[in-house]
Short mmCIF file of C-alpha atoms in Angstrom, two decimals:
data_model
loop_
_atom_site.label_atom_id
_atom_site.label_comp_id
_atom_site.label_asym_id
_atom_site.label_seq_id
_atom_site.Cartn_x
_atom_site.Cartn_y
_atom_site.Cartn_z
CA MET A 29 19.96 -14.45 -7.71
CA ALA A 30 21.69 -14.27 -11.06
CA LEU A 31 20.25 -11.60 -13.30
CA GLU A 32 20.64 -13.87 -16.34
CA LYS A 33 18.28 -16.37 -14.74
CA LEU A 34 15.75 -13.61 -14.09
CA HIS A 35 16.07 -12.27 -17.61
CA ALA A 36 15.43 -15.75 -19.02
CA GLN A 37 11.88 -15.49 -17.63
CA ARG A 38 11.06 -12.50 -19.85
CA GLY A 39 7.98 -13.01 -21.93
CA THR A 40 7.44 -16.63 -20.92
CA ILE A 41 3.83 -16.11 -19.80
CA ALA A 42 0.95 -14.04 -21.08
CA ILE A 43 -2.32 -12.62 -19.83
CA VAL A 44 -5.00 -14.03 -22.13
CA GLY A 45 -8.10 -13.09 -20.13
CA ALA A 46 -8.84 -9.94 -18.16
CA ALA A 47 -12.18 -8.61 -16.97
CA GLU A 48 -13.92 -6.80 -14.16
CA THR A 49 -17.26 -7.48 -12.55
CA ASP A 50 -20.24 -6.27 -14.60
CA ARG A 51 -20.47 -3.21 -12.42
CA ILE A 52 -18.16 -1.45 -10.01
CA GLY A 53 -19.19 1.05 -7.35
CA LYS A 54 -21.71 0.60 -4.59
CA GLN A 55 -23.21 -2.91 -4.85
CA PRO A 56 -24.84 -3.98 -1.59
CA GLU A 57 -26.56 -6.77 -3.52
CA MET A 58 -23.19 -8.46 -4.09
CA SER A 59 -21.09 -10.27 -1.47
CA ALA A 60 -17.31 -10.41 -1.74
CA LEU A 61 -17.49 -14.02 -2.94
CA MET A 62 -20.14 -13.14 -5.54
CA LEU A 63 -17.77 -10.47 -6.86
CA HIS A 64 -14.95 -13.04 -7.08
CA ALA A 65 -17.19 -15.39 -9.05
CA GLU A 66 -18.49 -12.75 -11.45
CA GLY A 67 -14.97 -11.47 -12.14
CA ALA A 68 -13.68 -15.01 -12.70
CA ARG A 69 -16.57 -15.89 -15.03
CA ASN A 70 -16.03 -12.72 -17.06
CA ALA A 71 -12.26 -13.22 -17.35
CA LEU A 72 -12.61 -16.84 -18.46
CA ALA A 73 -15.22 -15.80 -21.03
CA ASP A 74 -12.86 -13.08 -22.22
CA ALA A 75 -10.13 -15.71 -22.61
CA GLY A 76 -12.42 -18.30 -24.17
CA ILE A 77 -11.14 -20.83 -21.65
CA ALA A 78 -13.41 -23.19 -19.71
CA ALA A 79 -13.45 -23.19 -15.91
CA SER A 80 -12.52 -26.88 -16.06
CA GLU A 81 -9.18 -25.98 -17.66
CA VAL A 82 -8.02 -23.90 -14.69
CA ASP A 83 -5.40 -25.76 -12.71
CA ALA A 84 -4.23 -23.05 -10.30
CA VAL A 85 -6.23 -20.40 -8.41
CA LEU A 86 -4.36 -17.46 -6.92
CA SER A 87 -6.30 -15.03 -4.81
CA THR A 88 -6.56 -13.41 -1.43
CA GLY A 89 -9.00 -11.84 0.95
CA ARG A 90 -10.42 -15.01 2.46
CA GLN A 91 -9.31 -17.11 5.41
CA THR A 92 -7.89 -20.02 3.47
CA ALA A 93 -6.79 -20.73 -0.08
CA ASN A 94 -9.60 -23.29 -0.30
CA ASP A 95 -12.40 -20.77 0.12
CA ILE A 96 -12.50 -19.23 -3.35
CA PRO A 97 -11.99 -22.45 -5.35
CA GLU A 98 -14.86 -23.99 -3.37
CA TYR A 99 -17.21 -21.10 -4.22
CA LEU A 100 -16.13 -21.30 -7.87
CA GLY A 101 -16.64 -25.07 -7.91
CA MET A 102 -13.02 -25.56 -8.94
CA ARG A 103 -10.53 -28.24 -7.92
CA PRO A 104 -7.19 -26.59 -8.54
CA ARG A 105 -4.00 -28.53 -7.85
CA TYR A 106 -2.23 -25.37 -6.77
CA MET A 107 -3.58 -22.68 -4.45
CA ASP A 108 -2.00 -19.38 -3.46
CA ASN A 109 -3.51 -17.11 -0.83
CA THR A 110 -0.66 -14.61 -0.67
CA GLN A 111 -1.95 -11.51 1.08
CA MET A 112 0.37 -8.54 0.92
CA GLY A 113 -2.31 -5.90 0.51
CA GLY A 114 -3.53 -4.17 -2.62
CA CYS A 115 -0.62 -5.19 -4.83
CA SER A 116 -1.14 -8.90 -4.13
CA PHE A 117 -2.48 -9.59 -7.60
CA ILE A 118 0.60 -8.10 -9.25
CA ALA A 119 2.70 -10.44 -7.11
CA HIS A 120 0.39 -13.30 -8.08
CA LEU A 121 1.48 -12.70 -11.69
CA GLN A 122 5.05 -13.43 -10.62
CA HIS A 123 3.86 -16.53 -8.76
CA ALA A 124 1.99 -17.63 -11.89
CA MET A 125 5.20 -17.26 -13.86
CA GLY A 126 6.99 -19.58 -11.45
CA LEU A 127 4.20 -22.13 -11.59
CA ILE A 128 3.84 -22.14 -15.34
CA ASN A 129 7.57 -22.28 -16.03
CA ALA A 130 8.01 -25.08 -13.49
CA GLY A 131 5.36 -27.10 -15.26
CA ILE A 132 3.10 -27.15 -12.20
CA ALA A 133 0.24 -25.31 -13.88
CA GLU A 134 -0.76 -24.29 -17.37
CA VAL A 135 -3.86 -22.16 -16.84
CA VAL A 136 -3.73 -19.85 -13.83
CA LEU A 137 -6.73 -17.88 -12.60
CA ILE A 138 -6.06 -14.81 -10.43
CA THR A 139 -9.20 -13.40 -8.83
CA HIS A 140 -10.24 -10.40 -6.79
CA GLY A 141 -13.57 -9.58 -5.19
CA GLU A 142 -14.13 -7.10 -2.42
CA SER A 143 -17.17 -5.48 -0.91
CA GLY A 144 -15.04 -2.61 0.33
CA ARG A 145 -17.88 -0.14 0.63
CA SER A 146 -20.93 -2.22 1.47
CA ARG A 147 -18.94 -4.75 3.56
CA VAL A 148 -21.11 -7.69 2.54
CA GLY A 149 -19.55 -11.08 3.28
CA MET A 150 -16.14 -9.67 4.07
CA ALA A 151 -13.50 -11.53 6.06
CA SER A 152 -12.44 -9.56 9.15
CA THR A 153 -9.38 -7.38 8.77
CA SER A 154 -9.29 -5.84 12.25
CA PHE A 155 -6.11 -5.97 14.29
CA THR A 156 -6.10 -7.88 17.54
CA PRO A 157 -4.76 -6.04 20.60
CA ASP A 158 -1.99 -8.62 21.05
CA SER A 159 -0.51 -8.03 17.57
CA PRO A 160 2.20 -5.44 16.77
CA PRO A 161 -0.31 -2.97 15.27
CA GLY A 162 -2.65 -3.52 18.23
CA GLN A 163 0.19 -2.97 20.66
CA PHE A 164 2.27 -0.24 19.05
CA GLU A 165 -0.04 1.74 16.77
CA MET A 166 -3.71 1.49 17.70
CA PRO A 167 -3.26 2.87 21.25
CA PHE A 168 -1.96 6.12 19.73
CA GLY A 169 -4.97 6.76 17.54
CA ILE A 170 -3.66 5.62 14.22
CA GLY A 171 -6.78 5.66 12.09
CA GLY A 172 -7.53 4.61 8.54
CA PRO A 173 -4.85 4.23 5.88
CA ALA A 174 -4.83 8.01 5.31
CA THR A 175 -3.28 8.61 8.75
CA ARG A 176 -0.55 6.09 7.97
CA TYR A 177 0.38 7.12 4.43
CA ALA A 178 0.41 10.70 5.71
CA LEU A 179 3.50 9.92 7.78
CA ALA A 180 5.44 9.14 4.59
CA ALA A 181 4.04 12.18 2.79
CA VAL A 182 5.00 14.63 5.55
CA ARG A 183 8.58 13.35 5.72
CA HIS A 184 8.81 13.54 1.90
CA MET A 185 7.62 17.15 2.07
CA HIS A 186 10.19 17.89 4.77
CA GLU A 187 13.14 16.24 3.00
CA TYR A 188 12.45 17.45 -0.51
CA GLY A 189 10.12 20.42 -0.30
CA THR A 190 7.29 18.54 -1.98
CA THR A 191 4.11 20.60 -1.77
CA ARG A 192 0.41 19.91 -1.37
CA GLU A 193 -0.03 21.59 -4.77
CA GLN A 194 2.23 18.97 -6.35
CA LEU A 195 0.23 16.19 -4.68
CA ALA A 196 -2.93 17.82 -6.02
CA GLU A 197 -1.54 17.70 -9.58
CA VAL A 198 -1.94 13.92 -9.40
CA ALA A 199 -5.56 14.10 -8.28
CA VAL A 200 -6.45 16.60 -11.02
CA ALA A 201 -4.66 14.73 -13.82
CA THR A 202 -6.21 11.43 -12.76
CA ARG A 203 -9.67 13.00 -12.75
CA LYS A 204 -9.11 14.14 -16.34
CA TRP A 205 -8.53 10.52 -17.37
CA ALA A 206 -11.63 9.46 -15.42
CA SER A 207 -13.69 12.01 -17.30
CA LEU A 208 -12.83 10.06 -20.47
CA ASN A 209 -13.91 6.73 -18.96
CA PRO A 210 -17.66 6.03 -18.83
CA ARG A 211 -17.15 3.44 -16.07
CA ALA A 212 -15.34 5.83 -13.74
CA ALA A 213 -17.10 6.79 -10.51
CA MET A 214 -15.95 10.42 -10.35
CA ARG A 215 -15.95 12.28 -13.66
CA ASP A 216 -16.56 15.94 -12.83
CA PRO A 217 -13.62 18.26 -13.53
CA LEU A 218 -11.38 19.13 -10.60
CA THR A 219 -8.98 22.00 -9.95
CA ILE A 220 -5.87 22.20 -7.80
CA GLU A 221 -7.80 24.57 -5.52
CA ASP A 222 -10.62 22.03 -5.15
CA VAL A 223 -8.09 19.49 -3.91
CA LEU A 224 -6.38 21.92 -1.53
CA ASN A 225 -9.69 23.15 -0.10
CA ALA A 226 -11.31 19.76 0.38
CA ARG A 227 -12.21 18.63 3.88
CA MET A 228 -9.06 17.67 5.80
CA ILE A 229 -8.79 13.95 6.56
CA SER A 230 -5.29 13.61 7.92
CA TRP A 231 -2.64 16.23 7.16
CA PRO A 232 -1.47 16.62 4.41
CA PHE A 233 -4.34 14.69 2.83
CA GLY A 234 -7.68 16.28 2.16
CA LEU A 235 -10.57 14.17 0.94
CA LEU A 236 -9.54 14.47 -2.72
CA ASP A 237 -6.02 13.19 -2.00
CA CYS A 238 -7.64 9.93 -0.92
CA CYS A 239 -8.90 7.05 -3.03
CA LEU A 240 -12.52 5.99 -3.34
CA VAL A 241 -14.10 3.10 -1.45
CA ALA A 242 -16.21 0.83 -3.64
CA ASP A 243 -17.39 -2.72 -4.30
CA GLY A 244 -16.08 -4.70 -7.25
CA GLY A 245 -13.82 -7.38 -8.52
CA GLY A 246 -11.99 -8.74 -11.48
CA ALA A 247 -9.79 -11.56 -12.64
CA LEU A 248 -6.95 -12.48 -14.94
CA VAL A 249 -6.32 -15.67 -16.87
CA VAL A 250 -2.64 -16.38 -17.38
CA THR A 251 -0.94 -19.10 -19.39
CA SER A 252 2.33 -19.92 -21.09
CA ALA A 253 3.45 -17.76 -24.01
CA GLU A 254 3.39 -20.92 -26.08
CA ARG A 255 -0.27 -21.64 -25.39
CA ALA A 256 -1.09 -17.94 -25.74
CA ARG A 257 -0.27 -18.11 -29.45
CA ASP A 258 -3.69 -19.67 -30.02
CA ALA A 259 -5.49 -17.36 -27.61
CA LYS A 260 -8.82 -15.75 -28.43
CA GLN A 261 -7.46 -12.35 -27.37
CA LYS A 262 -4.27 -10.60 -28.35
CA PRO A 263 -1.82 -11.89 -25.69
CA VAL A 264 -0.28 -9.43 -23.28
CA TYR A 265 3.13 -10.79 -22.36
CA VAL A 266 4.68 -10.44 -18.93
CA LEU A 267 8.20 -9.17 -19.55
CA GLY A 268 9.24 -8.52 -15.99
CA THR A 269 7.98 -8.93 -12.45
CA GLY A 270 9.13 -8.07 -8.97
CA GLU A 271 7.86 -8.11 -5.42
CA ALA A 272 9.34 -7.13 -2.07
CA THR A 273 8.43 -6.24 1.49
CA THR A 274 10.30 -4.25 4.10
CA HIS A 275 7.76 -4.00 6.93
CA SER A 276 4.13 -4.55 7.78
CA ILE A 277 3.06 -1.66 10.01
CA ILE A 278 3.93 1.90 9.02
CA SER A 279 5.91 2.63 12.20
CA GLN A 280 8.44 0.02 11.04
CA MET A 281 9.01 1.68 7.65
CA PRO A 282 12.79 1.88 7.16
CA ARG A 283 12.81 5.34 5.51
CA PHE A 284 9.63 7.37 5.47
CA HIS A 285 10.61 9.54 2.50
CA VAL A 286 11.78 6.69 0.27
CA TRP A 287 9.77 3.64 -0.72
CA ASP A 288 12.41 0.97 -0.30
CA ALA A 289 10.13 -2.00 -1.06
CA ALA A 290 9.35 -0.42 -4.43
CA ILE A 291 13.03 0.07 -5.21
CA LEU A 292 13.64 -3.64 -4.52
CA SER A 293 10.62 -4.76 -6.51
CA GLY A 294 11.30 -2.42 -9.41
CA GLU A 295 14.95 -3.49 -9.73
CA ARG A 296 13.83 -7.06 -10.29
CA ALA A 297 11.20 -6.15 -12.86
CA TRP A 298 13.59 -3.96 -14.86
CA ALA A 299 16.31 -6.64 -14.73
CA MET A 300 13.98 -9.44 -15.80
CA SER A 301 12.46 -7.42 -18.62
CA GLY A 302 15.51 -5.65 -19.96
CA VAL A 303 13.09 -2.83 -20.79
CA GLU A 304 14.37 0.76 -20.63
CA HIS A 305 12.40 3.60 -19.06
CA ASP A 306 11.89 5.38 -22.38
CA GLU A 307 10.17 2.28 -23.79
CA ILE A 308 7.29 2.63 -21.32
CA ASP A 309 4.13 3.97 -22.98
CA LEU A 310 1.80 3.73 -19.99
CA ALA A 311 2.24 3.79 -16.22
CA MET A 312 -0.42 2.24 -14.03
CA PHE A 313 0.61 3.24 -10.51
CA TYR A 314 -1.43 2.40 -7.45
CA ASP A 315 -2.84 5.70 -6.14
CA ALA A 316 -4.38 4.97 -2.77
CA PHE A 317 -3.23 8.49 -1.87
CA THR A 318 -1.67 11.17 -4.03
CA ILE A 319 1.78 10.59 -2.51
CA VAL A 320 1.96 6.99 -3.77
CA PRO A 321 2.46 7.69 -7.49
CA LEU A 322 5.14 10.23 -6.54
CA LEU A 323 7.02 7.69 -4.46
CA SER A 324 6.58 5.19 -7.31
CA LEU A 325 8.11 7.53 -9.90
CA GLU A 326 11.20 7.90 -7.72
CA ALA A 327 11.55 4.29 -6.61
CA LEU A 328 11.19 3.01 -10.16
CA GLY A 329 13.75 5.49 -11.47
CA PHE A 330 11.57 7.68 -13.68
CA CYS A 331 13.13 10.58 -11.79
CA GLY A 332 15.61 11.01 -8.98
CA LEU A 333 14.75 10.85 -5.28
CA GLY A 334 12.92 14.03 -4.35
CA GLU A 335 12.16 14.99 -7.95
CA SER A 336 8.69 13.51 -8.32
CA GLY A 337 6.87 16.64 -7.19
CA ALA A 338 8.39 18.62 -10.04
CA PHE A 339 7.90 15.65 -12.40
CA VAL A 340 4.11 15.72 -12.12
CA GLU A 341 3.77 19.51 -12.40
CA ASN A 342 1.90 21.10 -15.31
CA GLN A 343 -0.39 18.08 -15.62
CA ARG A 344 2.32 15.94 -17.15
CA THR A 345 0.46 12.71 -16.33
CA ALA A 346 -2.91 13.90 -17.69
CA PRO A 347 -4.40 13.24 -21.14
CA GLY A 348 -2.18 15.10 -23.59
CA GLY A 349 0.80 15.02 -21.23
CA ASP A 350 3.95 13.12 -22.13
CA PHE A 351 3.61 10.57 -19.28
CA PRO A 352 0.19 8.87 -19.43
CA MET A 353 -0.53 7.56 -15.94
CA ASN A 354 -3.60 5.83 -14.50
CA THR A 355 -5.71 6.12 -17.62
CA ASN A 356 -8.76 4.39 -16.11
CA GLY A 357 -9.03 7.23 -13.60
CA GLY A 358 -7.13 5.41 -10.88
CA GLY A 359 -8.09 4.55 -7.35
CA LEU A 360 -8.67 8.28 -6.90
CA SER A 361 -11.47 8.61 -9.46
CA TYR A 362 -12.22 5.25 -11.13
CA THR A 363 -12.69 2.75 -8.33
CA HIS A 364 -10.96 1.38 -5.27
CA THR A 365 -12.27 -1.69 -3.53
CA GLY A 366 -9.55 -1.90 -0.89
CA MET A 367 -7.12 -4.03 -2.87
CA TYR A 368 -7.05 -2.05 -6.09
CA GLY A 369 -4.10 -3.79 -7.77
CA MET A 370 -6.31 -5.99 -9.94
CA PHE A 371 -7.87 -2.95 -11.62
CA LEU A 372 -4.60 -1.38 -12.68
CA LEU A 373 -3.54 -4.66 -14.30
CA ILE A 374 -6.86 -4.96 -16.15
CA GLU A 375 -6.58 -1.38 -17.43
CA ALA A 376 -3.05 -2.04 -18.69
CA VAL A 377 -4.32 -5.11 -20.58
CA ARG A 378 -7.18 -3.09 -22.08
CA GLN A 379 -4.81 -0.34 -23.20
CA LEU A 380 -2.32 -2.78 -24.71
CA ARG A 381 -5.07 -4.61 -26.59
CA GLY A 382 -6.30 -1.24 -27.86
CA GLY A 383 -9.84 0.00 -28.10
CA CYS A 384 -10.04 2.17 -25.00
CA GLY A 385 -11.92 4.83 -26.91
CA GLU A 386 -11.28 8.42 -25.95
CA ARG A 387 -8.69 7.50 -23.34
CA GLN A 388 -6.69 5.13 -25.55
CA VAL A 389 -2.95 5.82 -25.40
CA GLU A 390 -2.07 5.82 -29.08
CA GLY A 391 0.16 2.93 -30.06
CA ALA A 392 0.61 1.72 -26.48
CA LYS A 393 2.92 -1.28 -26.61
CA THR A 394 4.56 -1.51 -23.18
CA ALA A 395 3.12 -0.69 -19.76
CA ILE A 396 4.43 -0.75 -16.22
CA CYS A 397 2.08 -1.74 -13.41
CA HIS A 398 3.16 -1.04 -9.88
CA GLY A 399 1.39 -1.21 -6.58
CA THR A 400 1.60 -0.81 -2.85
CA GLY A 401 0.58 -3.40 -0.32
CA GLY A 402 -0.20 -2.58 3.27
CA ILE A 403 1.23 0.82 4.13
CA LEU A 404 4.06 1.02 1.60
CA SER A 405 4.94 -2.27 3.29
CA ALA A 406 5.12 -4.33 0.17
CA ALA A 407 5.45 -3.47 -3.48
CA ALA A 408 4.92 -5.44 -6.65
CA THR A 409 5.79 -4.52 -10.20
CA ALA A 410 4.95 -5.97 -13.60
CA ILE A 411 6.08 -4.85 -17.03
CA LEU A 412 3.64 -5.92 -19.72
CA SER A 413 3.89 -5.74 -23.48
CA THR A 414 2.17 -6.75 -26.69
CA GLU A 415 5.48 -8.20 -27.88
CA ARG A 416 7.72 -10.78 -26.25
CA MET B 25 -11.29 -3.51 33.45
CA ALA B 26 -13.38 -1.31 35.63
CA ASP B 27 -12.48 2.02 34.09
CA ASP B 28 -14.01 4.21 31.43
CA TYR B 29 -11.02 4.41 29.06
CA LYS B 30 -12.54 3.62 25.66
CA ALA B 31 -9.56 3.88 23.31
CA PRO B 32 -7.78 0.79 22.01
CA ARG B 33 -5.42 -0.68 24.57
CA PRO B 34 -2.64 -3.16 23.97
CA THR B 35 -2.57 -6.71 25.21
CA PRO B 36 1.10 -7.33 26.02
CA THR B 37 2.79 -10.50 24.79
CA PRO B 38 5.86 -12.10 26.42
CA ASP B 39 8.26 -10.32 24.05
CA ASN B 40 7.09 -6.85 25.05
CA ALA B 41 5.60 -7.20 28.54
CA PRO B 42 8.72 -5.61 30.12
CA PHE B 43 8.21 -2.53 27.93
CA TRP B 44 4.73 -1.96 29.32
CA GLU B 45 5.87 -2.72 32.87
CA ALA B 46 8.63 -0.10 32.58
CA LEU B 47 6.12 2.48 31.34
CA ARG B 48 4.05 1.98 34.48
CA LYS B 49 7.17 3.07 36.40
CA HIS B 50 7.48 6.04 34.01
CA GLU B 51 10.49 4.70 32.21
CA LEU B 52 10.84 4.18 28.47
CA HIS B 53 12.75 1.03 27.62
CA VAL B 54 13.85 -0.38 24.27
CA GLN B 55 16.01 -3.33 23.35
CA ARG B 56 19.59 -3.53 22.16
CA CYS B 57 21.46 -6.39 20.54
CA ARG B 58 24.53 -7.50 22.48
CA ASP B 59 26.02 -8.94 19.30
CA CYS B 60 25.67 -6.19 16.70
CA GLY B 61 24.97 -3.32 19.06
CA GLN B 62 21.82 -2.09 17.33
CA ALA B 63 19.11 -0.60 19.53
CA TYR B 64 15.65 -1.31 18.17
CA PHE B 65 11.92 -1.03 18.65
CA TYR B 66 9.42 -2.72 18.87
CA PRO B 67 10.71 -5.35 21.28
CA ARG B 68 11.22 -8.88 19.97
CA ASN B 69 13.31 -11.96 20.65
CA ALA B 70 15.30 -11.58 17.42
CA CYS B 71 17.45 -8.55 16.63
CA PRO B 72 16.10 -7.03 13.38
CA GLY B 73 19.69 -6.19 12.42
CA CYS B 74 21.22 -9.66 12.69
CA LEU B 75 18.55 -12.08 14.03
CA SER B 76 20.58 -12.68 17.17
CA GLY B 77 18.64 -13.74 20.25
CA ASN B 78 21.29 -12.20 22.51
CA VAL B 79 19.39 -9.01 23.30
CA GLU B 80 19.01 -6.79 26.36
CA TRP B 81 16.69 -4.07 27.62
CA ILE B 82 17.99 -0.52 28.00
CA LYS B 83 16.43 2.52 29.60
CA THR B 84 16.25 5.45 27.20
CA SER B 85 16.73 9.13 27.98
CA GLY B 86 13.19 9.81 26.76
CA ARG B 87 14.56 12.46 24.44
CA GLY B 88 14.41 12.48 20.68
CA ARG B 89 13.30 14.27 17.55
CA LEU B 90 10.02 14.37 15.73
CA HIS B 91 10.69 12.39 12.57
CA THR B 92 7.33 12.77 10.88
CA PHE B 93 3.70 13.37 11.82
CA SER B 94 0.13 13.78 10.72
CA VAL B 95 -2.67 15.87 12.15
CA VAL B 96 -5.57 13.46 12.31
CA HIS B 97 -9.02 14.94 11.69
CA VAL B 98 -10.96 11.82 10.73
CA THR B 99 -10.25 9.20 13.35
CA GLY B 100 -10.87 5.53 13.90
CA ARG B 101 -13.35 4.44 16.54
CA ASN B 102 -12.65 5.71 20.10
CA PRO B 103 -9.50 7.74 19.52
CA PRO B 104 -7.26 8.27 22.57
CA LEU B 105 -7.27 12.06 22.15
CA GLU B 106 -9.81 14.62 21.03
CA PRO B 107 -9.40 15.28 17.28
CA PRO B 108 -7.64 16.95 15.65
CA TYR B 109 -4.60 15.41 17.31
CA VAL B 110 -1.01 14.78 16.28
CA LEU B 111 0.11 11.29 15.37
CA ALA B 112 3.90 11.30 15.53
CA MET B 113 6.94 9.20 14.77
CA VAL B 114 9.68 10.04 17.24
CA GLU B 115 13.29 9.05 16.72
CA LEU B 116 14.85 8.47 20.12
CA GLU B 117 18.39 9.59 20.95
CA GLU B 118 19.28 5.90 21.15
CA GLY B 119 18.21 5.39 17.52
CA PRO B 120 14.90 3.53 17.40
CA LYS B 121 11.72 5.19 16.18
CA LEU B 122 8.30 4.72 17.71
CA LEU B 123 4.77 5.79 16.91
CA THR B 124 3.31 8.08 19.53
CA ASN B 125 1.39 11.32 19.97
CA LEU B 126 2.79 14.82 20.07
CA VAL B 127 1.02 16.79 22.80
CA GLY B 128 1.51 20.22 24.35
CA VAL B 129 1.39 21.86 20.94
CA GLU B 130 -1.42 23.22 18.79
CA PRO B 131 -2.44 20.57 16.22
CA ASP B 132 -1.50 22.94 13.41
CA PRO B 133 0.97 21.72 10.75
CA ALA B 134 2.37 25.25 10.50
CA LYS B 135 3.51 25.04 14.13
CA ILE B 136 5.06 21.59 13.98
CA ARG B 137 8.41 20.90 12.38
CA CYS B 138 10.01 17.60 11.49
CA ASP B 139 13.24 17.15 13.45
CA MET B 140 12.11 19.38 16.34
CA ALA B 141 13.39 18.22 19.74
CA VAL B 142 10.84 16.38 21.84
CA VAL B 143 10.74 14.73 25.24
CA VAL B 144 8.61 11.94 26.61
CA GLU B 145 5.74 12.42 29.04
CA TYR B 146 3.85 9.58 30.60
CA ALA B 147 0.09 9.35 30.35
CA ASP B 148 -1.42 7.03 32.95
CA VAL B 149 -4.59 6.35 30.98
CA THR B 150 -5.77 3.52 33.27
CA ALA B 151 -4.50 1.99 36.50
CA GLU B 152 -2.69 -0.64 34.44
CA LEU B 153 -1.73 1.24 31.27
CA THR B 154 0.73 4.07 30.77
CA LEU B 155 1.30 5.41 27.27
CA PRO B 156 4.43 7.31 26.20
CA ARG B 157 3.56 10.62 24.59
CA PHE B 158 5.94 13.39 23.59
CA ARG B 159 5.94 17.16 23.85
CA PRO B 160 8.28 19.80 22.46
CA ALA B 161 11.47 20.00 24.52
CA SER B 162 11.73 23.46 26.04
#
């Protein structure tokens, strides 16, 4: 793929609507589909675009690509059900770019709804015993995602000397951002010692190294940069995107101490955007577990391999630090429905539009959004900006 | 299945049935590509190095190194071992890595080192199913 062709895509589409469900957290009164619909309604209202104008629906979490349009009463002429885990919605942005630039769609709706905590109306996600995870992982007592991400964290600690204290820096800094966000689930101050002394889940992760489990949803409305000129909201342009996968189950991860999918995804996003690292004002990095932002920093080139532990020391990513990261409070302290990627995109849009109150990153112009899908299996990256 | 083994058990598929059959004979087999020479795991009808279908089964030495691990305290439903237990990635001498359990060692991260030498042991968990587990090589 010629880099010039990638770079020509820079700034050709924009996010013109972005909103979450009215509430996030524990919502047993809401099914997954209800959360999709509420998020979609709110995002379209934010954009000032009618449901009838949507000509493509990109989503995931249901059996078929027809399921969500049916519930929304929509008749899209393009459906995308790409399921690569929590970063799917970041990848959907890249798919939207392809659709819009090919002239196949003009208004693209990307939706997320997940009853991750209450499990109301959720499609089954369990592994069958005749699948690779059922055959080669489940019989050995692999448990929730914590047990799987832990395998990457332990090898990172072994290769580079990364410490549990350094992992805890992420949890503490993220909590400080959450304390500035009235919508965040966990707002009480946290210390490094609190994180280290929390109940052990799966070494090296204690409870506070792990993300929340909640119910919620959200959606994005995306259109061409041309149409975005008349948008109700200040457009947030997509300067660069990338996606990649290297494996599905953790035992097939090529290198446990390096997130190769993120390197591949990030390379594409940087090349398309032409943006330099020092132009980034805000990093929204998927934090399912404290190791993930560290691996992201390395894979995306904000520091060298093995240097992320030192990078996050002294609360560098906290309010007042020189590397604002996960300003909503992240999956660790804001919310995490299961596929959190939608929320980090929405926060980036809010920050770039301005008006985030106490947690606003002053003058934020360019943000990088980056997420994991599966167990570091996939990665997707998007570089967003207020200017083309 | 008239036994009381509650933990998840695999249902073999044609691509990996020989792997499970070898385990019942207390042998650990993986596949190797006759074209590019790469040994790999899990078994499949396409070499993950070059997509060749010209692949063969080989018997491993059962020796390897602990690549990475976790000590699992909060388990899924019906774990195969009493928690806390050690979930382990072992890199076999022949090259491939597999997910397994490290046994014969205290489930204490301070007593487990990445890259320590390990050797397979066979756990006959039911009359039909043998799982490969590993212990420190003495």
